[in-house]
PDB file of C-alpha atoms in Angstrom:
ATOM      1  CA  MET M   1     -16.800 -10.188  -5.917  1.00 48.00           C
ATOM      2  CA  THR M   2     -17.894 -13.324  -4.129  1.00 45.00           C
ATOM      3  CA  THR M   3     -17.345 -14.240  -0.504  1.00 51.00           C
ATOM      4  CA  PRO M   4     -14.403 -16.575   0.245  1.00 51.00           C
ATOM      5  CA  GLY M   5     -15.520 -20.165   0.662  1.00 51.00           C
ATOM      6  CA  ARG M   6     -18.135 -20.098  -2.132  1.00 57.00           C
ATOM      7  CA  GLY M   7     -16.040 -22.297  -4.471  1.00 63.00           C
ATOM      8  CA  ARG M   8     -15.657 -19.918  -7.394  1.00 70.00           C
ATOM      9  CA  PRO M   9     -12.178 -18.308  -7.497  1.00 72.00           C
ATOM     10  CA  THR M  10     -12.208 -14.569  -7.049  1.00 86.00           C
ATOM     11  CA  ALA M  11      -9.341 -12.336  -8.090  1.00 89.00           C
ATOM     12  CA  VAL M  12      -9.127  -8.888  -6.540  1.00 91.00           C
ATOM     13  CA  LYS M  13      -6.787  -5.979  -7.019  1.00 94.00           C
ATOM     14  CA  ILE M  14      -5.062  -4.263  -4.098  1.00 96.00           C
ATOM     15  CA  ILE M  15      -3.003  -1.087  -4.446  1.00 95.00           C
ATOM     16  CA  ILE M  16       0.156  -0.562  -2.381  1.00 95.00           C
ATOM     17  CA  ALA M  17       0.990   3.146  -2.033  1.00 94.00           C
ATOM     18  CA  GLY M  18       3.104   5.466   0.067  1.00 92.00           C
ATOM     19  CA  GLY M  19       5.983   7.867  -0.161  1.00 87.00           C
ATOM     20  CA  PHE M  20       9.382   7.429  -1.743  1.00 83.00           C
ATOM     21  CA  GLY M  21      11.309   4.692   0.057  1.00 84.00           C
ATOM     22  CA  ALA M  22       8.432   3.757   2.400  1.00 89.00           C
ATOM     23  CA  GLY M  23       8.572   0.034   1.553  1.00 91.00           C
ATOM     24  CA  LYS M  24       6.096  -0.575  -1.279  1.00 90.00           C
ATOM     25  CA  THR M  25       8.404  -2.737  -3.408  1.00 90.00           C
ATOM     26  CA  THR M  26       9.600  -4.542  -0.279  1.00 91.00           C
ATOM     27  CA  LEU M  27       6.018  -5.367   0.763  1.00 94.00           C
ATOM     28  CA  VAL M  28       5.134  -6.779  -2.658  1.00 94.00           C
ATOM     29  CA  GLY M  29       8.359  -8.809  -2.721  1.00 93.00           C
ATOM     30  CA  SER M  30       7.952 -10.165   0.803  1.00 94.00           C
ATOM     31  CA  ILE M  31       4.513 -11.683   0.188  1.00 94.00           C
ATOM     32  CA  SER M  32       4.198 -12.440  -3.522  1.00 94.00           C
ATOM     33  CA  GLU M  33       3.989 -16.145  -4.357  1.00 95.00           C
ATOM     34  CA  ILE M  34       5.414 -15.403  -7.796  1.00 92.00           C
ATOM     35  CA  PRO M  35       8.641 -13.542  -8.488  1.00 87.00           C
ATOM     36  CA  PRO M  36       7.426  -9.930  -8.343  1.00 79.00           C
ATOM     37  CA  VAL M  37       7.494  -7.859 -11.476  1.00 78.00           C
ATOM     38  CA  THR M  38       9.172  -4.550 -10.732  1.00 73.00           C
ATOM     39  CA  THR M  39       9.979  -1.484 -12.763  1.00 64.00           C
ATOM     40  CA  GLU M  40      12.949  -0.404 -10.701  1.00 58.00           C
ATOM     41  CA  ALA M  41      15.327   2.057 -12.324  1.00 56.00           C
ATOM     42  CA  VAL M  42      18.734   3.076 -11.060  1.00 57.00           C
ATOM     43  CA  MET M  43      18.632   6.485  -9.413  1.00 46.00           C
ATOM     44  CA  THR M  44      20.761   8.944 -11.319  1.00 49.00           C
ATOM     45  CA  ALA M  45      21.715  12.585 -11.057  1.00 53.00           C
ATOM     46  CA  ALA M  46      18.370  13.330 -12.781  1.00 51.00           C
ATOM     47  CA  SER M  47      16.583  12.477  -9.543  1.00 49.00           C
ATOM     48  CA  LEU M  48      18.546  15.066  -7.551  1.00 48.00           C
ATOM     49  CA  GLY M  49      16.202  17.786  -6.416  1.00 55.00           C
ATOM     50  CA  HIS M  50      13.202  15.489  -6.947  1.00 52.00           C
ATOM     51  CA  ASP M  51      13.797  12.590  -4.582  1.00 51.00           C
ATOM     52  CA  ASP M  52      14.787  13.222  -0.980  1.00 54.00           C
ATOM     53  CA  SER M  53      16.975  10.239  -0.185  1.00 52.00           C
ATOM     54  CA  THR M  54      18.494  11.652   3.022  1.00 55.00           C
ATOM     55  CA  LEU M  55      16.576   9.147   5.171  1.00 50.00           C
ATOM     56  CA  VAL M  56      17.202   6.274   2.760  1.00 52.00           C
ATOM     57  CA  PRO M  57      20.824   6.910   1.726  1.00 49.00           C
ATOM     58  CA  ASP M  58      21.417   3.306   0.613  1.00 56.00           C
ATOM     59  CA  LYS M  59      18.504   3.407  -1.837  1.00 46.00           C
ATOM     60  CA  GLY M  60      20.007   3.010  -5.293  1.00 51.00           C
ATOM     61  CA  SER M  61      16.872   2.367  -7.343  1.00 51.00           C
ATOM     62  CA  THR M  62      13.278   3.513  -7.482  1.00 52.00           C
ATOM     63  CA  THR M  63       9.959   2.319  -8.930  1.00 50.00           C
ATOM     64  CA  VAL M  64       9.116   4.243 -12.083  1.00 48.00           C
ATOM     65  CA  ALA M  65       5.879   2.528 -13.155  1.00 54.00           C
ATOM     66  CA  MET M  66       4.614  -0.180 -10.788  1.00 74.00           C
ATOM     67  CA  ASP M  67       5.370  -3.352  -8.896  1.00 87.00           C
ATOM     68  CA  PHE M  68       3.222  -6.435  -9.389  1.00 90.00           C
ATOM     69  CA  GLY M  69       2.769  -9.538  -7.269  1.00 94.00           C
ATOM     70  CA  ARG M  70       0.195 -12.199  -6.503  1.00 93.00           C
ATOM     71  CA  ILE M  71      -0.826 -14.001  -3.320  1.00 92.00           C
ATOM     72  CA  THR M  72      -3.521 -16.573  -2.690  1.00 89.00           C
ATOM     73  CA  LEU M  73      -5.164 -15.673   0.629  1.00 78.00           C
ATOM     74  CA  TYR M  74      -7.796 -18.386   0.620  1.00 80.00           C
ATOM     75  CA  GLN M  75      -8.317 -21.306  -1.704  1.00 83.00           C
ATOM     76  CA  ASP M  76     -10.701 -19.179  -3.711  1.00 85.00           C
ATOM     77  CA  LEU M  77      -9.370 -15.644  -3.093  1.00 85.00           C
ATOM     78  CA  VAL M  78      -6.371 -14.396  -5.056  1.00 90.00           C
ATOM     79  CA  LEU M  79      -4.991 -10.900  -4.521  1.00 91.00           C
ATOM     80  CA  TYR M  80      -3.175  -9.081  -7.292  1.00 94.00           C
ATOM     81  CA  LEU M  81      -0.879  -6.479  -5.784  1.00 95.00           C
ATOM     82  CA  PHE M  82       0.013  -3.295  -7.625  1.00 93.00           C
ATOM     83  CA  GLY M  83       2.648  -1.085  -6.029  1.00 90.00           C
ATOM     84  CA  THR M  84       2.547   2.543  -7.102  1.00 87.00           C
ATOM     85  CA  PRO M  85       5.558   4.747  -7.682  1.00 79.00           C
ATOM     86  CA  GLY M  86       6.063   7.027  -4.696  1.00 65.00           C
ATOM     87  CA  GLN M  87       7.354  10.163  -6.350  1.00 63.00           C
ATOM     88  CA  LYS M  88       4.912  12.897  -7.266  1.00 64.00           C
ATOM     89  CA  ARG M  89       6.189  13.086 -10.848  1.00 59.00           C
ATOM     90  CA  PHE M  90       4.834   9.548 -11.461  1.00 62.00           C
ATOM     91  CA  TRP M  91       1.396  10.090  -9.895  1.00 65.00           C
ATOM     92  CA  PHE M  92      -0.211  10.505 -13.310  1.00 69.00           C
ATOM     93  CA  MET M  93      -0.202   6.691 -13.492  1.00 73.00           C
ATOM     94  CA  TRP M  94      -2.206   6.165 -10.309  1.00 79.00           C
ATOM     95  CA  ASP M  95      -5.660   6.476 -11.918  1.00 84.00           C
ATOM     96  CA  GLU M  96      -4.910   3.613 -14.295  1.00 84.00           C
ATOM     97  CA  LEU M  97      -3.280   1.474 -11.617  1.00 84.00           C
ATOM     98  CA  CYS M  98      -6.276   1.954  -9.307  1.00 86.00           C
ATOM     99  CA  ARG M  99      -8.946   1.144 -11.878  1.00 91.00           C
ATOM    100  CA  GLY M 100     -10.830  -1.922 -10.608  1.00 93.00           C
ATOM    101  CA  ALA M 101      -9.105  -2.056  -7.213  1.00 95.00           C
ATOM    102  CA  ILE M 102     -11.173  -3.027  -4.173  1.00 95.00           C
ATOM    103  CA  GLY M 103      -8.817  -1.444  -1.662  1.00 97.00           C
ATOM    104  CA  ALA M 104      -5.428   0.016  -0.939  1.00 97.00           C
ATOM    105  CA  VAL M 105      -2.629   0.061   1.592  1.00 97.00           C
ATOM    106  CA  VAL M 106      -0.845   3.298   2.464  1.00 97.00           C
ATOM    107  CA  ILE M 107       2.575   2.520   3.890  1.00 97.00           C
ATOM    108  CA  ALA M 108       3.585   5.192   6.385  1.00 96.00           C
ATOM    109  CA  ASP M 109       7.177   5.984   7.287  1.00 94.00           C
ATOM    110  CA  THR M 110       7.032   7.888  10.595  1.00 93.00           C
ATOM    111  CA  ARG M 111      10.234   9.734   9.675  1.00 91.00           C
ATOM    112  CA  ARG M 112       8.338  11.333   6.766  1.00 89.00           C
ATOM    113  CA  LEU M 113       4.618  11.234   7.509  1.00 93.00           C
ATOM    114  CA  ALA M 114       3.905  14.101   5.127  1.00 93.00           C
ATOM    115  CA  ASP M 115       4.699  11.721   2.253  1.00 90.00           C
ATOM    116  CA  CYS M 116       1.413   9.888   3.041  1.00 93.00           C
ATOM    117  CA  PHE M 117      -0.892  12.831   2.462  1.00 94.00           C
ATOM    118  CA  GLY M 118      -0.977  12.484  -1.330  1.00 91.00           C
ATOM    119  CA  ALA M 119      -2.008   8.823  -1.180  1.00 93.00           C
ATOM    120  CA  ILE M 120      -4.551   9.424   1.592  1.00 96.00           C
ATOM    121  CA  ASP M 121      -6.151  12.291  -0.339  1.00 94.00           C
ATOM    122  CA  PHE M 122      -6.149  10.238  -3.542  1.00 92.00           C
ATOM    123  CA  PHE M 123      -7.981   7.284  -1.953  1.00 95.00           C
ATOM    124  CA  ASP M 124     -10.342   9.497   0.085  1.00 96.00           C
ATOM    125  CA  ASN M 125     -11.331  11.429  -3.057  1.00 94.00           C
ATOM    126  CA  ARG M 126     -12.057   8.187  -4.919  1.00 93.00           C
ATOM    127  CA  ARG M 127     -13.776   6.557  -1.928  1.00 95.00           C
ATOM    128  CA  LEU M 128     -11.442   3.582  -2.217  1.00 96.00           C
ATOM    129  CA  PRO M 129     -11.191   1.743   1.114  1.00 97.00           C
ATOM    130  CA  TYR M 130      -7.665   1.731   2.505  1.00 98.00           C
ATOM    131  CA  VAL M 131      -5.654   0.824   5.558  1.00 98.00           C
ATOM    132  CA  ILE M 132      -2.517   2.487   6.854  1.00 98.00           C
ATOM    133  CA  ALA M 133       0.443   0.250   7.637  1.00 98.00           C
ATOM    134  CA  VAL M 134       2.983   2.049   9.821  1.00 97.00           C
ATOM    135  CA  ASN M 135       6.286   0.561   8.659  1.00 95.00           C
ATOM    136  CA  HIS M 136       8.860   0.389  11.427  1.00 92.00           C
ATOM    137  CA  PHE M 137      12.348   1.198  10.229  1.00 86.00           C
ATOM    138  CA  GLU M 138      15.376   0.328  12.324  1.00 84.00           C
ATOM    139  CA  GLY M 139      16.497   3.311  14.362  1.00 82.00           C
ATOM    140  CA  ALA M 140      13.298   5.282  13.735  1.00 83.00           C
ATOM    141  CA  ALA M 141      11.207   6.531  16.639  1.00 85.00           C
ATOM    142  CA  ARG M 142       8.102   4.461  17.452  1.00 91.00           C
ATOM    143  CA  TYR M 143       4.743   6.121  18.015  1.00 95.00           C
ATOM    144  CA  HIS M 144       1.353   4.915  19.206  1.00 96.00           C
ATOM    145  CA  LEU M 145      -0.975   4.297  16.290  1.00 97.00           C
ATOM    146  CA  GLU M 146      -3.472   6.858  17.584  1.00 97.00           C
ATOM    147  CA  ASP M 147      -0.724   9.506  17.592  1.00 97.00           C
ATOM    148  CA  VAL M 148       0.072   8.628  13.965  1.00 97.00           C
ATOM    149  CA  ARG M 149      -3.658   8.738  13.148  1.00 97.00           C
ATOM    150  CA  ASP M 150      -3.913  12.227  14.671  1.00 97.00           C
ATOM    151  CA  ALA M 151      -0.797  13.429  12.810  1.00 96.00           C
ATOM    152  CA  LEU M 152      -2.263  12.185   9.520  1.00 97.00           C
ATOM    153  CA  ALA M 153      -5.787  13.481  10.371  1.00 96.00           C
ATOM    154  CA  VAL M 154      -7.273  10.125   9.365  1.00 96.00           C
ATOM    155  CA  SER M 155     -10.735   9.126  10.555  1.00 95.00           C
ATOM    156  CA  ARG M 156     -11.217   6.355  13.098  1.00 95.00           C
ATOM    157  CA  GLY M 157     -12.908   4.328  10.341  1.00 95.00           C
ATOM    158  CA  VAL M 158      -9.585   3.768   8.596  1.00 97.00           C
ATOM    159  CA  PRO M 159      -7.765   0.746  10.047  1.00 97.00           C
ATOM    160  CA  MET M 160      -4.148   1.317  11.113  1.00 97.00           C
ATOM    161  CA  ILE M 161      -1.642  -1.402  11.899  1.00 97.00           C
ATOM    162  CA  ASN M 162       2.000  -1.635  12.886  1.00 97.00           C
ATOM    163  CA  ALA M 163       4.087  -3.383  10.261  1.00 96.00           C
ATOM    164  CA  ASP M 164       7.458  -4.646   9.180  1.00 96.00           C
ATOM    165  CA  VAL M 165       6.977  -4.957   5.424  1.00 95.00           C
ATOM    166  CA  ARG M 166      10.089  -7.154   5.166  1.00 94.00           C
ATOM    167  CA  SER M 167       8.224  -9.857   7.085  1.00 96.00           C
ATOM    168  CA  ARG M 168       5.922 -12.198   5.166  1.00 96.00           C
ATOM    169  CA  ALA M 169       3.747 -12.623   8.283  1.00 96.00           C
ATOM    170  CA  SER M 170       3.387  -8.860   8.703  1.00 96.00           C
ATOM    171  CA  ALA M 171       2.653  -8.406   4.987  1.00 95.00           C
ATOM    172  CA  LYS M 172      -0.068 -11.057   5.251  1.00 93.00           C
ATOM    173  CA  GLU M 173      -1.651  -9.221   8.206  1.00 96.00           C
ATOM    174  CA  ILE M 174      -1.711  -6.036   6.144  1.00 96.00           C
ATOM    175  CA  LEU M 175      -3.386  -7.732   3.183  1.00 94.00           C
ATOM    176  CA  VAL M 176      -5.939  -9.494   5.360  1.00 93.00           C
ATOM    177  CA  ALA M 177      -6.746  -6.137   7.010  1.00 96.00           C
ATOM    178  CA  VAL M 178      -7.288  -4.306   3.715  1.00 96.00           C
ATOM    179  CA  THR M 179      -9.320  -7.183   2.261  1.00 92.00           C
ATOM    180  CA  GLU M 180     -11.567  -7.382   5.322  1.00 94.00           C
ATOM    181  CA  HIS M 181     -11.960  -3.589   5.392  1.00 96.00           C
ATOM    182  CA  ALA M 182     -12.877  -3.484   1.690  1.00 94.00           C
ATOM    183  CA  LEU M 183     -15.387  -6.319   2.135  1.00 90.00           C
ATOM    184  CA  ALA M 184     -16.928  -4.584   5.152  1.00 93.00           C
ATOM    185  CA  GLN M 185     -17.239  -1.322   3.186  1.00 88.00           C
ATOM    186  CA  ARG M 186     -18.910  -3.102   0.267  1.00 82.00           C
ATOM    187  CA  THR M 187     -21.295  -4.974   2.565  1.00 80.00           C
ATOM    188  CA  GLY M 188     -22.156  -1.755   4.431  1.00 74.00           C
ATOM    189  CA  ALA M 189     -22.788   0.104   1.183  1.00 64.00           C
ATOM    190  CA  ARG M 190     -25.337  -2.507   0.056  1.00 61.00           C
ATOM    191  CA  ARG M 191     -27.459  -2.174   3.192  1.00 54.00           C
TER     192      ARG M 191
END
């Protein structure tokens, strides 16, 4: 990967992960400069017992493979966004989705923080740099980022930011944060 500003376009892959209903599809849709490709399927009785929709009762569909979007951050830096499915039964796809990624975003829903542990463990085990975006849902309690960090047992080296994934500006902040973190990790590893 080259440094932005060097003239040669660089395309990088970013993974968007998190629990069921955390806002992965919404993040990709809010920032993508192309119509996002989604693999949303209508939730049916088959998902009963698998998907806890009590905190997202209006959710009528779910990602079953991936979401895909694209955003040009700089003139010569294009991010390809791949949103993972949030349910455990679809995690077998994560290895393929993550192949070649430079970094990831874990979207945290403070109403269900335990849903983040799978993604955090996955990225920690693969040494893939990631940031945590604490998505603020209407009516949900707000917590200080350090309290969320402690609850998730995430090291101080992992950037955490407050987010509203519906907002293009907030989504851009998230992507800039993960890109900068991934670049810093790569630069540090070469020293």
